[in-house]
XYZ file of C-alpha atoms in Angstrom:
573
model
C 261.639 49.255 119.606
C 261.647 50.690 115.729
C 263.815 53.688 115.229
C 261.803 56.053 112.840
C 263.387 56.952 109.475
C 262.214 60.666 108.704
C 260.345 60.960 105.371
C 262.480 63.426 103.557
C 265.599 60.657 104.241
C 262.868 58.058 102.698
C 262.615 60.582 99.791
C 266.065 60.587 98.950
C 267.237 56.913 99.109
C 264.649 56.427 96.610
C 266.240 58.692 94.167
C 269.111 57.073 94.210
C 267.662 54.194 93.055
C 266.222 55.680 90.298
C 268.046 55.801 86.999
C 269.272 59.477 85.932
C 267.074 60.546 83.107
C 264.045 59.544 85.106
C 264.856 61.705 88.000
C 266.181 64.648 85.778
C 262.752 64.051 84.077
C 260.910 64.105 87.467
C 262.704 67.378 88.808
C 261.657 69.342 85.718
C 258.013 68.297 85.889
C 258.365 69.588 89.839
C 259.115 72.881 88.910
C 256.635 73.618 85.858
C 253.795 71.560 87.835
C 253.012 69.912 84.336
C 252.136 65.841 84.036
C 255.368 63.947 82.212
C 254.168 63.833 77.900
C 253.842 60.513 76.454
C 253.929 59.980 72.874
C 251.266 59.947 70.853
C 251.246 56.318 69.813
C 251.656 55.311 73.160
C 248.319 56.274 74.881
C 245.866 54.059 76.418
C 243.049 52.942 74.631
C 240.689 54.672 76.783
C 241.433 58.016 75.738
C 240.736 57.058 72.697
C 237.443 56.524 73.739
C 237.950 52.314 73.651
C 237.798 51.833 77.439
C 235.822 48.828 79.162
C 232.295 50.448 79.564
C 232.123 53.237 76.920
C 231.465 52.576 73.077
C 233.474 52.861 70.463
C 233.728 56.288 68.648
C 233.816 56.301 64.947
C 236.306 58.822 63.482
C 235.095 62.270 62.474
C 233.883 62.668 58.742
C 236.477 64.688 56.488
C 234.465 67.277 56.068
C 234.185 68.267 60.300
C 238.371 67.354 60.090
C 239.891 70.257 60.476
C 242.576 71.798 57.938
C 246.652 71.104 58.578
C 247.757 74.856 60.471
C 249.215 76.659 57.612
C 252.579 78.531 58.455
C 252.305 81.310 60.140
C 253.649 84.819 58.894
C 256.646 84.809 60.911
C 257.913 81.745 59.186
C 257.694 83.045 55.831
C 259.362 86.478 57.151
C 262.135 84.122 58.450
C 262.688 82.367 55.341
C 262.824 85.372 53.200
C 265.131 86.449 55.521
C 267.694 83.438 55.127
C 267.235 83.699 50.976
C 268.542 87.766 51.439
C 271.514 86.656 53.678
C 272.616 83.931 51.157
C 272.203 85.836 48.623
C 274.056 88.887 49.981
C 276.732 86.404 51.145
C 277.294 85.333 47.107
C 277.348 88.661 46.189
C 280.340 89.205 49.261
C 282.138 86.018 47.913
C 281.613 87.056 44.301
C 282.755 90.382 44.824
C 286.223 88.766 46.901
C 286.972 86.442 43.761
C 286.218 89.835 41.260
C 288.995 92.172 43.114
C 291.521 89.178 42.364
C 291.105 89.015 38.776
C 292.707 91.490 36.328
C 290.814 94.013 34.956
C 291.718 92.817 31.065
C 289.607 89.331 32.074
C 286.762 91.513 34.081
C 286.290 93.148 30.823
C 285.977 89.901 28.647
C 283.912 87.967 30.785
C 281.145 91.079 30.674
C 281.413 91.167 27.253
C 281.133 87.361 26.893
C 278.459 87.024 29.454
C 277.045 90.425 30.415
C 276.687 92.315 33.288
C 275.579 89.991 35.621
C 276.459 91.986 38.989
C 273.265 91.743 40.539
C 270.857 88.836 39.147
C 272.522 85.633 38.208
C 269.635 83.611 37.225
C 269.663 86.218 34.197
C 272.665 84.552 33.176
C 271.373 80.977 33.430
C 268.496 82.411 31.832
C 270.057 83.472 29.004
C 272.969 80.501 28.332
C 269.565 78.359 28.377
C 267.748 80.651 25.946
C 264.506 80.166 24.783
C 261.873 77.682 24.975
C 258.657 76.791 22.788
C 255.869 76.661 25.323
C 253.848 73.752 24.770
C 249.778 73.051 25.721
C 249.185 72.135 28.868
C 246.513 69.146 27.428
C 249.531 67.453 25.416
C 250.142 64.055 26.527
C 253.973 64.048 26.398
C 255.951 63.647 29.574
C 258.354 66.238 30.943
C 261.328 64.785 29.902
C 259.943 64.760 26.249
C 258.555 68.522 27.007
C 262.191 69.857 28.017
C 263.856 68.036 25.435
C 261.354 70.051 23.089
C 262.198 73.257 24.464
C 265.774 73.189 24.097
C 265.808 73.630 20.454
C 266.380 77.255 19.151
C 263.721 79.150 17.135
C 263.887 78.815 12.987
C 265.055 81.922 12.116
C 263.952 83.747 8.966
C 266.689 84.687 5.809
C 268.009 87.297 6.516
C 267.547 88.386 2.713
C 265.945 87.096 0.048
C 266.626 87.649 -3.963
C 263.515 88.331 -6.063
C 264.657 87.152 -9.037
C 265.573 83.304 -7.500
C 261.863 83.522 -7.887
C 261.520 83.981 -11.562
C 262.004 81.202 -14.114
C 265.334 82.025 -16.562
C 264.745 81.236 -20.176
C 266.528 79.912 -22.552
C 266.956 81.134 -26.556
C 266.522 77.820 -28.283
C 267.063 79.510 -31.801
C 270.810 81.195 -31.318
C 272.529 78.117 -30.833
C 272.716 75.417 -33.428
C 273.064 72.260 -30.973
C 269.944 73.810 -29.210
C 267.601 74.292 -32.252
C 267.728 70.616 -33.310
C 265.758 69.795 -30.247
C 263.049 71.994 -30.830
C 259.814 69.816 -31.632
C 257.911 72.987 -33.078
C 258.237 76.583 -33.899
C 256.490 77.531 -30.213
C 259.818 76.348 -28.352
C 261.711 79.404 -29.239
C 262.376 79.858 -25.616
C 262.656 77.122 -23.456
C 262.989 77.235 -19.185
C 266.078 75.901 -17.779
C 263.926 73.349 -15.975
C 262.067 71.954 -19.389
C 265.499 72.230 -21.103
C 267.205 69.794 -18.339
C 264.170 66.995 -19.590
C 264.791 67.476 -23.002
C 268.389 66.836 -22.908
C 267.283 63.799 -20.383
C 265.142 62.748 -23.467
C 267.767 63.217 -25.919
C 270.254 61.553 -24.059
C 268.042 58.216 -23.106
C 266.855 58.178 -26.769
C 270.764 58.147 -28.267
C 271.361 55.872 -25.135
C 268.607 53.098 -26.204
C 266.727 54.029 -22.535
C 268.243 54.540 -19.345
C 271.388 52.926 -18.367
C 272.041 50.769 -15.299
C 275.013 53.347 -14.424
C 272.555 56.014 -14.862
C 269.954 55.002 -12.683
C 269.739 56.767 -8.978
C 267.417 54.189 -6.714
C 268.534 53.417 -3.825
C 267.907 51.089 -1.244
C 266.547 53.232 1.946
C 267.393 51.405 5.195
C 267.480 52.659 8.946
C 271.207 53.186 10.427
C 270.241 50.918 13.263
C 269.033 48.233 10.488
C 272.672 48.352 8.143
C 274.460 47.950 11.651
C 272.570 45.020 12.893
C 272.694 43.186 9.395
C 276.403 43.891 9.303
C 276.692 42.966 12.347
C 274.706 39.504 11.708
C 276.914 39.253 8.474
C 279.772 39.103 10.259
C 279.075 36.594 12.910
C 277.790 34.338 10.281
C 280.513 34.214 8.533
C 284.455 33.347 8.702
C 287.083 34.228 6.796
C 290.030 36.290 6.875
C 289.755 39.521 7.777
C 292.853 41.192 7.879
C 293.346 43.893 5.125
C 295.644 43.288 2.306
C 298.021 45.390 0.936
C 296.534 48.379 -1.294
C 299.820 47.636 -3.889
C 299.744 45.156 -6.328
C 301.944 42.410 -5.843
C 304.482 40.923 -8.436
C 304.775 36.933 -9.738
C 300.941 36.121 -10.583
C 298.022 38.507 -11.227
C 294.528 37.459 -9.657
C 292.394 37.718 -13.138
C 289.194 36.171 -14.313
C 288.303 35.801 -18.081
C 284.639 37.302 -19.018
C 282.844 37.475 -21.975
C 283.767 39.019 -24.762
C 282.830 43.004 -24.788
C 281.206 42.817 -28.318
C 279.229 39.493 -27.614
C 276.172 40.725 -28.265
C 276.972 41.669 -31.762
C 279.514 39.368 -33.171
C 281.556 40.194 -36.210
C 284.572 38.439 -38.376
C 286.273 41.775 -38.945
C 289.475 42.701 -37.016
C 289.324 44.961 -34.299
C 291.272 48.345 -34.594
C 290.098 50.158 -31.335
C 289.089 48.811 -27.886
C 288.584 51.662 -24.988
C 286.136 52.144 -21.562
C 284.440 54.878 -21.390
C 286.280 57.787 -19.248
C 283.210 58.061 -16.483
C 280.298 55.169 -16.941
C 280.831 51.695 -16.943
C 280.581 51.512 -20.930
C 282.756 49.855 -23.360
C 283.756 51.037 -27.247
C 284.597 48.509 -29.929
C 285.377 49.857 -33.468
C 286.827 47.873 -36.121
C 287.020 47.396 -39.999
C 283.380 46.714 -40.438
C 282.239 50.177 -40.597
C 280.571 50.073 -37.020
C 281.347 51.853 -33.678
C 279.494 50.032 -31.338
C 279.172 50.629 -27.072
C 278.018 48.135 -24.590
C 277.557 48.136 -21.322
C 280.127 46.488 -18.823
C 278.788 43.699 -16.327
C 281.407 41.364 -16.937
C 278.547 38.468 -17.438
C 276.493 39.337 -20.909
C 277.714 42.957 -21.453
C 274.648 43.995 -23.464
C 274.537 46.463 -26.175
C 273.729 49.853 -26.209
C 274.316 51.193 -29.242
C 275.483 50.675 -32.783
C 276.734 53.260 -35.440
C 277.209 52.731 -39.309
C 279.242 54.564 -40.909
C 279.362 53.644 -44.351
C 282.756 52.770 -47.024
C 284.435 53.492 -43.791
C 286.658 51.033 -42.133
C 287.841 52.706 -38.858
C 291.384 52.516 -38.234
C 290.963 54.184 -34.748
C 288.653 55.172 -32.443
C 288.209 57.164 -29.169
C 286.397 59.381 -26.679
C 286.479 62.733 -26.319
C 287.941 63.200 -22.211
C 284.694 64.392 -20.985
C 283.272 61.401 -22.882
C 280.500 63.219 -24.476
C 281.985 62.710 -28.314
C 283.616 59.972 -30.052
C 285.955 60.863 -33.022
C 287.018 58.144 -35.431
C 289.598 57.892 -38.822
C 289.402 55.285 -41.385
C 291.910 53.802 -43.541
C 291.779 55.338 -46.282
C 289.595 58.488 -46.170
C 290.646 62.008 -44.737
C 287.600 62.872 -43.179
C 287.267 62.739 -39.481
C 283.839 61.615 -37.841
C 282.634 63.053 -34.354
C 279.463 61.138 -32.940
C 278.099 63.539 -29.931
C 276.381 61.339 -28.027
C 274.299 63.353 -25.892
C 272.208 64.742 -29.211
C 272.716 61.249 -31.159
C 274.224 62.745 -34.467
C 277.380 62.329 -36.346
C 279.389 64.972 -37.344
C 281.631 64.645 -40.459
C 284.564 66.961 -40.685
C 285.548 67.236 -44.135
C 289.061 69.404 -43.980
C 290.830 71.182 -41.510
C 291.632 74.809 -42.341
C 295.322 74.772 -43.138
C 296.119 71.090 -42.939
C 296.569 69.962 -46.394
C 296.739 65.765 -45.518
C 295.222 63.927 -48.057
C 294.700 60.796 -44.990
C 293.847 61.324 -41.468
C 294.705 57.884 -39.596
C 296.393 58.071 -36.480
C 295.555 60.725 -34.176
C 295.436 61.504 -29.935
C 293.753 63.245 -27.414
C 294.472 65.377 -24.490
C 293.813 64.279 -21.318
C 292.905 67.730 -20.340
C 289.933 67.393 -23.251
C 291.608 70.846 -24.817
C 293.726 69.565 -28.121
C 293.494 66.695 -30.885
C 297.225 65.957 -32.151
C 297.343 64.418 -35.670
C 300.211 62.482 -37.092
C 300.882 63.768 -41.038
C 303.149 62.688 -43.356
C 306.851 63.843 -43.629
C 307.378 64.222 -40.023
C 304.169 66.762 -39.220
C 302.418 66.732 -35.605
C 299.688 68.703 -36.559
C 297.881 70.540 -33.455
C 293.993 71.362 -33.059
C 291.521 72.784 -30.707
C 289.567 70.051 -29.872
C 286.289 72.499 -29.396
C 286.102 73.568 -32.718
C 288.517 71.149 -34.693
C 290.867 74.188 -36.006
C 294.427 74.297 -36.769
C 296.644 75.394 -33.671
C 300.219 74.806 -35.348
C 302.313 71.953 -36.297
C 305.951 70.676 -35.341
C 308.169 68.729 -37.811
C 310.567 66.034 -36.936
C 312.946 64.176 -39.156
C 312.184 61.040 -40.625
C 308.629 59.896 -40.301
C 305.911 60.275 -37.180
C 306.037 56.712 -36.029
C 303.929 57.226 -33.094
C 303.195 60.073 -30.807
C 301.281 60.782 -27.311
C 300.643 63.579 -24.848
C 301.835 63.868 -21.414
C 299.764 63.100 -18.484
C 299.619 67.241 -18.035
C 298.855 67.437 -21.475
C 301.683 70.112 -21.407
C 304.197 67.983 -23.376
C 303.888 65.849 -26.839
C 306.389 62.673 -27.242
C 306.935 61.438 -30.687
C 308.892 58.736 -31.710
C 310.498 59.022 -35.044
C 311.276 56.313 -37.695
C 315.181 56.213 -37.241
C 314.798 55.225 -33.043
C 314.690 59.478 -31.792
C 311.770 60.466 -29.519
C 311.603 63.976 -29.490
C 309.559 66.026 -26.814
C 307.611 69.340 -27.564
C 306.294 71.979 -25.677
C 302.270 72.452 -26.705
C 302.286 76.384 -25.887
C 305.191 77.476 -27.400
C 305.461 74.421 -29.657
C 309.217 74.450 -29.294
C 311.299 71.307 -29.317
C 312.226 70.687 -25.420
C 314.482 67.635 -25.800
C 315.833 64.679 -28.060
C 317.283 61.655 -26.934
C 317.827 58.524 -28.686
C 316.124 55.263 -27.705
C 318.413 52.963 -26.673
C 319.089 49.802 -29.119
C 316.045 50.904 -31.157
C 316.598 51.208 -35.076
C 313.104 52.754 -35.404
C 310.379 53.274 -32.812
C 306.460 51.407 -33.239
C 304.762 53.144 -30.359
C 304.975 54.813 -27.399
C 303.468 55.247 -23.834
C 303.631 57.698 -20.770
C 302.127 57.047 -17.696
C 299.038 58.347 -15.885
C 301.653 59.719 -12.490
C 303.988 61.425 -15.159
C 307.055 59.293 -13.702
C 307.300 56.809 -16.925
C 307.729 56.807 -20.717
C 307.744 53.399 -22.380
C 309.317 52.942 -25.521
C 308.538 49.888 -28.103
C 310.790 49.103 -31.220
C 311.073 47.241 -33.896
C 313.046 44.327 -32.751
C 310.350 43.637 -29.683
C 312.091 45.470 -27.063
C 310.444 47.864 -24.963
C 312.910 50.390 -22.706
C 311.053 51.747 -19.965
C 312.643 55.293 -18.486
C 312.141 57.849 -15.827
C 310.188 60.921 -17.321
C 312.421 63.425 -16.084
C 315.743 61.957 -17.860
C 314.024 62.108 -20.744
C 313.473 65.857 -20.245
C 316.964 66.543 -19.134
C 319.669 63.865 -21.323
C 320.171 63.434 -24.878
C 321.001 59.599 -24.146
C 319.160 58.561 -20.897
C 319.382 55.059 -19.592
C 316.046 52.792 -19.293
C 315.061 51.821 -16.142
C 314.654 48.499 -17.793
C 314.436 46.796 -20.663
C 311.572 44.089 -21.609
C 312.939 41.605 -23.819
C 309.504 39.003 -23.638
C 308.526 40.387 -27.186
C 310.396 39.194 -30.284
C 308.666 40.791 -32.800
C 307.840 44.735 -33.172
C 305.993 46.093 -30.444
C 303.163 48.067 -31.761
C 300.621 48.482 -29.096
C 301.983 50.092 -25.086
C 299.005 50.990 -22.823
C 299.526 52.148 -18.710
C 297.187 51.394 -16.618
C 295.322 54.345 -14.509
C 297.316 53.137 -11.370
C 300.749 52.736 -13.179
C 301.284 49.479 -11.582
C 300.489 48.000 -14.856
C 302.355 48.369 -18.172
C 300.597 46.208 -21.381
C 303.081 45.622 -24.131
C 301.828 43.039 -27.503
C 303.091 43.167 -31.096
C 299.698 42.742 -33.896
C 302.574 40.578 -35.965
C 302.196 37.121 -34.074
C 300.196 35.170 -32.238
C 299.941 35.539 -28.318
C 302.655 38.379 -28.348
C 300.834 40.076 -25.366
C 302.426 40.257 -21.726
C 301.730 42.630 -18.716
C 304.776 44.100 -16.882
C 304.088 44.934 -13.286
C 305.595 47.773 -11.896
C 307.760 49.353 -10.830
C 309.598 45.840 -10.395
C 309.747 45.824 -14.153
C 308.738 42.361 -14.378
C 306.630 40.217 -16.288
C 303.186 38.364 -14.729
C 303.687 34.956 -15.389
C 300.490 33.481 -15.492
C 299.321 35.956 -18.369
C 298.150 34.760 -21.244
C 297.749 31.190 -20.699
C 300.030 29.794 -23.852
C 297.571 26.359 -23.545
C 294.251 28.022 -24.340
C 295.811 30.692 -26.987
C 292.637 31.933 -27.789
C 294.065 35.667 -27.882
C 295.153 35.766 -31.255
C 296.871 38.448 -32.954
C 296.487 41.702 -30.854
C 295.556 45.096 -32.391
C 294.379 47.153 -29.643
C 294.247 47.644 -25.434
C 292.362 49.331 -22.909
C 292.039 48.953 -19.026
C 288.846 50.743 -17.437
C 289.530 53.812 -15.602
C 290.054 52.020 -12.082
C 291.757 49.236 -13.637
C 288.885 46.633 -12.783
C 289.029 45.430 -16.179
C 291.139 45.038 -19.058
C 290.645 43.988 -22.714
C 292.318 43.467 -25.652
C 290.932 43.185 -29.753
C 292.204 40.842 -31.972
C 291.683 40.238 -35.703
C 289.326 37.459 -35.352
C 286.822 40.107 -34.157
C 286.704 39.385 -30.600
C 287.538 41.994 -27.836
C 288.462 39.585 -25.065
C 287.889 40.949 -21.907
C 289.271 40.086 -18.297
C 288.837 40.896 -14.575
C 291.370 42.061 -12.437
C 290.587 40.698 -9.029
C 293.541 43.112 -7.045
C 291.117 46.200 -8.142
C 287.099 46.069 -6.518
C 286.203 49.001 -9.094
C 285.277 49.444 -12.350
């Protein structure tokens, strides 16, 4: 006989066989009275109308679908209310940091930035500043629209003059250089703009056209393009490419012979004055045929440029003016003094110089400053001018005879050398002797040299020796000692040039053959591989010149040639 088990004991043994979360799940749904939720993508098919027995139901068209439930107004009240507490929490934290600070900083950030205390998105605002509002139908992107908007306005000048506006004029008739361009009587008055072409015109016309140096094309490439071709260059190419030493060394100078300067226009007469032209890439060559003539440098043909006759007048010397506008030129036996100005093409012949009562002008020199013209006269007379208007300053008097003179690199000091083996230094203001010392071992001096730094003065003599000393010594001592003393010269040394760098000193003597040599400095010694004794196609040497970034240097001779050479250690003209 079966005992009976009671139900409610049936009941519980079978929750304890159930797993937790079921029966916590089961209690709850008890209670409420509700049917356990399932999830929505796990419902039969049949309540989705798919059943055995029943059709299938299409989907309701969009339009009978009905809208997603918008939030309701108690949302939005809620969310307006977390934006106030956050914000209201800044301003608490903000306020915290503020009572920390010192008042002096308070005070600089509000006038830096404002006052900001209660909105700051007005700050924001305000570091981001304005923005151009673009159309709405423009095709570019938002990142192209932002980047847009970030610039600043154009802002208008804040004052304007009136008379920028109106054209200046210029008196053509008042001024003697400016009447000679006038092509009729109706250019009186000329605008500053019209006056500019003209002297364009003149200038090209005296110039035989426009020069190479003169000419402004350029090649217009992309910065991306020049970086990718030097890029390519240098992967295509080896080599070494450390960077040498910006000095020049001693023992051998890197040099390349060209052809000769006056090519072009060939001539049997010696050469008296060889000299670059201060700022353009132009050569002068002057010599005893009556003829100045300027070419242009390329170191290949050198073609011509100009040629001016002057006639019965051999030129013993001739030179630019500093600014390179003029060239001035003596003869041999005449005392008139030419200036060519070479922007208006004419020559100028000054016939006498108030005051100066020399019956030969030969040898003269020019500031590098561009302000004086220094003229060696007989019976020991430096005779001083204003290089504007070629008019007697004063003169100085040495004993003996001027042998040779020059001005300092200040063009604040004049060195002469006299004919008994003094050099004697003047002041130009006061013209007032400074110093006189005697050059060492010299019986009488042939030229002399300072150079470009103001740190040497070279010395040549008669008997070939050239004593090189330190500028100041010769400023303070009556008998200062050289530095060094070149003894490569046995003949007189009548020709010392420095070139711009000073790391070049050219000596020669005119009285033999080959008597040229360049001293590099400041080791004080000689190049060996200059001139090349085998060739000795030099001749003898009358005159020197190195261009003004010492990429070239040339020498005239008396067989009419001014030999020219290029210095590899320099990449400039």
């Amino acid at each position: 006989m079966r005992s009976e088990v009671p139900r409610e004991r049936l009941r519980f043994s079978s929750n304890l066989t159930m797993p937790p979360e079921r029966r916590r799940r089961m209690k709850l749904d008890r209670r409420t009275g509700a049917k356990p939720k399932r999830k929505p993508g796990t419902r039969p098919d049949w309540k989705a109308g798919a059943g055995p027995g029943r059709p299938s139901q299409k989907p309701a068209p969009s339009s009978q679908r009905k809208p997603p439930a918008r939030p309701s107004a108690a949302a939005a009240a809620i969310a307006v209310a977390a934006a106030e507490e956050e914000r209201r929490l800044r301003q608490r934290n903000r306020l915290t940091l503020e009572e920390d600070k010192p008042a002096v900083e308070r005070c600089l950030e509000e006038l830096v930035f404002g006052d900001v205390e209660n909105d700051e998105d007005a700050l924001l605002r305000r570091l981001r500043g304005p923005r151009v509002q673009g159309h709405e139908d423009s095709g570019d992107s938002e990142v192209e629209n932002e980047a847009k908007g970030n610039f600043p306005p154009q802002k208008k000048p804040v004052w304007v003059d009136e008379d920028d506006e109106d054209e200046e004029m210029v008196d053509m008739m008042n001024n003697r250089f400016r009447k000679d361009m006038m092509k009729n009587a109706s250019e009186s008055k000329l605008s500053k703009d019209n006056l500019k072409k003209r002297l364009k015109e003149e200038f090209q016309h005296a110039m035989g056209g426009v020069p190479a140096w003169a000419e402004t094309t350029k090649r217009t490439t992309s910065s991306d393009d020049e970086s990718e071709e030097d890029e390519d260059d240098l992967l295509q190419r080896t080599g070494n490419f450390i960077s040498t030493s910006t000095s020049l060394p001693r023992g051998i100078l890197k040099m390349k012979n060209c052809q000769p300067a006056n090519a072009e226009r060939p001539t049997v007469a010696r050469i008296s004055s060889v000299q670059f032209h201060p700022g353009a890439q132009i050569v002068m060559v002057a010599g005893l045929d009556n003829a100045v003539s300027l070419f242009q440098v390329d170191g290949k043909t050198n073609p011509k440029i100009q040629s001016i006759y002057l006639e019965r007048f051999p030129i013993f010397k001739a030179c630019f003016s500093a600014n390179g506008e003029e060239v001035l030129a003596t003869s041999t036996h005449s005392k008139v003094l030419y200036v060519y100005d070479m922007l208006a093409g004419k020559l100028i012949p000054v016939h006498q110089v108030r005051g100066l009562k020399e019956k030969i002008v030969r040898s003269f020199e020019v500031s590098s400053d561009g302000s004086f013209l220094l003229i060696n006269g007989i019976a020991g007379y430096l005779h001083l001018l204003a290089m504007k208007t070629k008019e007697l300053i004063g003169s100085m008097k040495i004993n003996g005879r001027v042998a040779a003179s020059t001005f300092s690199s200040d063009s604040k000091k004049v060195y002469a050398s006299s004919g008994d083996g003094e050099v004697y230094v003047w002041d130009v203001n006061s013209r007032k002797c400074l110093n006189r010392f005697v050059d060492e071992g010299s019986l009488y001096g042939l030229s002399i040299a300072t150079s470009r730094n103001g740190q040497y003065v070279a010395c040549g003599s008669n008997c070939g020796v050239v004593n090189i000393y330190n500028q100041d010594s010769c400023l303070q001592e009556t008998n200062p000692k050289p530095i060094k003393a070149i003894m490569n010269l046995v003949t007189g040394v009548t020709s010392l040039t420095f070139n711009p760098t000073t790391e070049i000193l050219a000596i020669a003597s005119e009285k033999m053959k080959e008597a040229v040599r360049l001293v590099h400095l400041p080791s004080c010694t000689v190049f060996s591989n200059f001139p090349v004794v085998k060739k000795k196609n030099i001749s003898h040497v009358h005159t020197m010149d190195f261009s003004p970034r010492s990429g070239y240097f040339a020498l005239g001779n008396e067989k009419g040639k001014a030999l020219m050479y290029r210095l590899h250690h320099y990449s400039d003209f």
